[in-house]
Amino acid sequence: MAKSVSTIQVLLVVCLTASGYRRAGMALTKGENHIPLAELSDEQVAAFKADKRLTVSVIDMAPAAGSVELSNGDPSLGADLTGTLTGTKDANGTEKSLDQLTAKELKELAKDMEITGVNSMNKTDLVSAIQAVTVTLPGANETASPSADTPSTATNAAGE
C-alpha cells in the first residue's frame, strides 16, 4: 500500500556569486540553497527576493531520499535523521557547538563536507555555510559509513 509523502515549502535561493555570499543574516553557497520557509521571516524572504544576485522561488519539497518523517520525532524506530550540523563530538565524548570551534577547525570540517570557497571565509561565514548543508544520519538499522552503492550524505544544496 502506497503512503502519501508529505512536503514542506522551501525557499529555493540560487546564488550566482561565490560561496559565503551573505543575505538576510545567512551565508549562502554558490548554486542552489534550500531554506525551509517556516524558518524565515517575511523580511528575510523580501531581502532574498530583492537581491539581483539571487534567483528566488518557493517550492514544495519531499523529505530527503531514504529518510522517514516521524510524527513524534522518535529516532528509535530506525529511520534516517535529516537536518543541519550544530556541533561536533570528539572521541572522548566532548561536545562543542560550531561557535566554540576555531576557524581552523571549522575550515577542516567545511572541507570534509565538500563546501567550496572555505579559505576566503571568516569564522561567522564558515558556521553559516556548515549550517546551510543538509546532513543525514543513518537510522539504527544502518551503518554510518557510506558503501559503494550509497551516495555521500553530506552535500550542500547544489549537490557539491
PDB file of N, CA and C in Angstrom, residues 7 28-29 42 68 71 73 82 92-93 100 104-105 115 119 144-145 147 149:
ATOM      1  N   THR A   7       5.004  17.085   2.130  1.00  0.00           N
ATOM      2  CA  THR A   7       6.006  18.006   1.611  1.00  0.00           C
ATOM      3  C   THR A   7       6.070  19.225   2.512  1.00  0.00           C
ATOM      4  N   LEU A  28      25.348  31.962   2.044  1.00  0.00           N
ATOM      5  CA  LEU A  28      24.848  31.069   1.012  1.00  0.00           C
ATOM      6  C   LEU A  28      26.011  30.384   0.303  1.00  0.00           C
ATOM      7  N   THR A  29      25.753  29.228  -0.249  1.00  0.00           N
ATOM      8  CA  THR A  29      26.737  28.568  -1.092  1.00  0.00           C
ATOM      9  C   THR A  29      26.392  28.889  -2.538  1.00  0.00           C
ATOM     10  N   ASP A  42       9.222  37.248   7.125  1.00  0.00           N
ATOM     11  CA  ASP A  42       8.804  37.921   5.884  1.00  0.00           C
ATOM     12  C   ASP A  42       9.895  38.872   5.394  1.00  0.00           C
ATOM     13  N   VAL A  68      12.672   9.086   6.705  1.00  0.00           N
ATOM     14  CA  VAL A  68      11.275   8.831   7.028  1.00  0.00           C
ATOM     15  C   VAL A  68      10.826   9.908   7.991  1.00  0.00           C
ATOM     16  N   SER A  71       6.007  11.314  12.948  1.00  0.00           N
ATOM     17  CA  SER A  71       5.137  12.324  13.540  1.00  0.00           C
ATOM     18  C   SER A  71       5.555  12.683  14.955  1.00  0.00           C
ATOM     19  N   GLY A  73       8.757  12.288  16.057  1.00  0.00           N
ATOM     20  CA  GLY A  73      10.179  12.589  16.071  1.00  0.00           C
ATOM     21  C   GLY A  73      11.024  11.559  16.792  1.00  0.00           C
ATOM     22  N   THR A  82      17.431  13.639   9.209  1.00  0.00           N
ATOM     23  CA  THR A  82      17.966  14.651   8.309  1.00  0.00           C
ATOM     24  C   THR A  82      17.867  16.005   8.984  1.00  0.00           C
ATOM     25  N   ASN A  92      36.529  11.475  22.840  1.00  0.00           N
ATOM     26  CA  ASN A  92      36.326  11.415  24.293  1.00  0.00           C
ATOM     27  C   ASN A  92      34.893  11.716  24.700  1.00  0.00           C
ATOM     28  N   GLY A  93      34.043  12.067  23.718  1.00  0.00           N
ATOM     29  CA  GLY A  93      32.654  12.385  24.011  1.00  0.00           C
ATOM     30  C   GLY A  93      32.410  13.849  24.328  1.00  0.00           C
ATOM     31  N   GLN A 100      31.961  27.290  19.171  1.00  0.00           N
ATOM     32  CA  GLN A 100      33.086  27.019  20.060  1.00  0.00           C
ATOM     33  C   GLN A 100      34.323  26.519  19.306  1.00  0.00           C
ATOM     34  N   LYS A 104      40.201  27.391  12.191  1.00  0.00           N
ATOM     35  CA  LYS A 104      40.929  26.287  11.561  1.00  0.00           C
ATOM     36  C   LYS A 104      40.106  24.996  11.607  1.00  0.00           C
ATOM     37  N   GLU A 105      39.498  24.702  12.764  1.00  0.00           N
ATOM     38  CA  GLU A 105      38.662  23.501  12.898  1.00  0.00           C
ATOM     39  C   GLU A 105      37.440  23.585  11.983  1.00  0.00           C
ATOM     40  N   ILE A 115      32.394  21.728   1.132  1.00  0.00           N
ATOM     41  CA  ILE A 115      31.956  23.104   0.917  1.00  0.00           C
ATOM     42  C   ILE A 115      33.100  23.826   0.215  1.00  0.00           C
ATOM     43  N   ASN A 119      38.524  28.826   2.182  1.00  0.00           N
ATOM     44  CA  ASN A 119      39.744  29.569   2.510  1.00  0.00           C
ATOM     45  C   ASN A 119      39.520  31.075   2.596  1.00  0.00           C
ATOM     46  N   ALA A 144      26.961   4.018   9.611  1.00  0.00           N
ATOM     47  CA  ALA A 144      27.255   5.417   9.322  1.00  0.00           C
ATOM     48  C   ALA A 144      28.181   5.590   8.133  1.00  0.00           C
ATOM     49  N   SER A 145      28.948   4.571   7.781  1.00  0.00           N
ATOM     50  CA  SER A 145      29.884   4.725   6.668  1.00  0.00           C
ATOM     51  C   SER A 145      29.180   4.424   5.348  1.00  0.00           C
ATOM     52  N   SER A 147      28.510   3.097   1.696  1.00  0.00           N
ATOM     53  CA  SER A 147      29.030   1.993   0.890  1.00  0.00           C
ATOM     54  C   SER A 147      29.124   2.436  -0.553  1.00  0.00           C
ATOM     55  N   ASP A 149      27.329   1.691  -3.020  1.00  0.00           N
ATOM     56  CA  ASP A 149      26.040   1.996  -3.625  1.00  0.00           C
ATOM     57  C   ASP A 149      25.245   3.026  -2.843  1.00  0.00           C
TER      58      ASP A 149
END
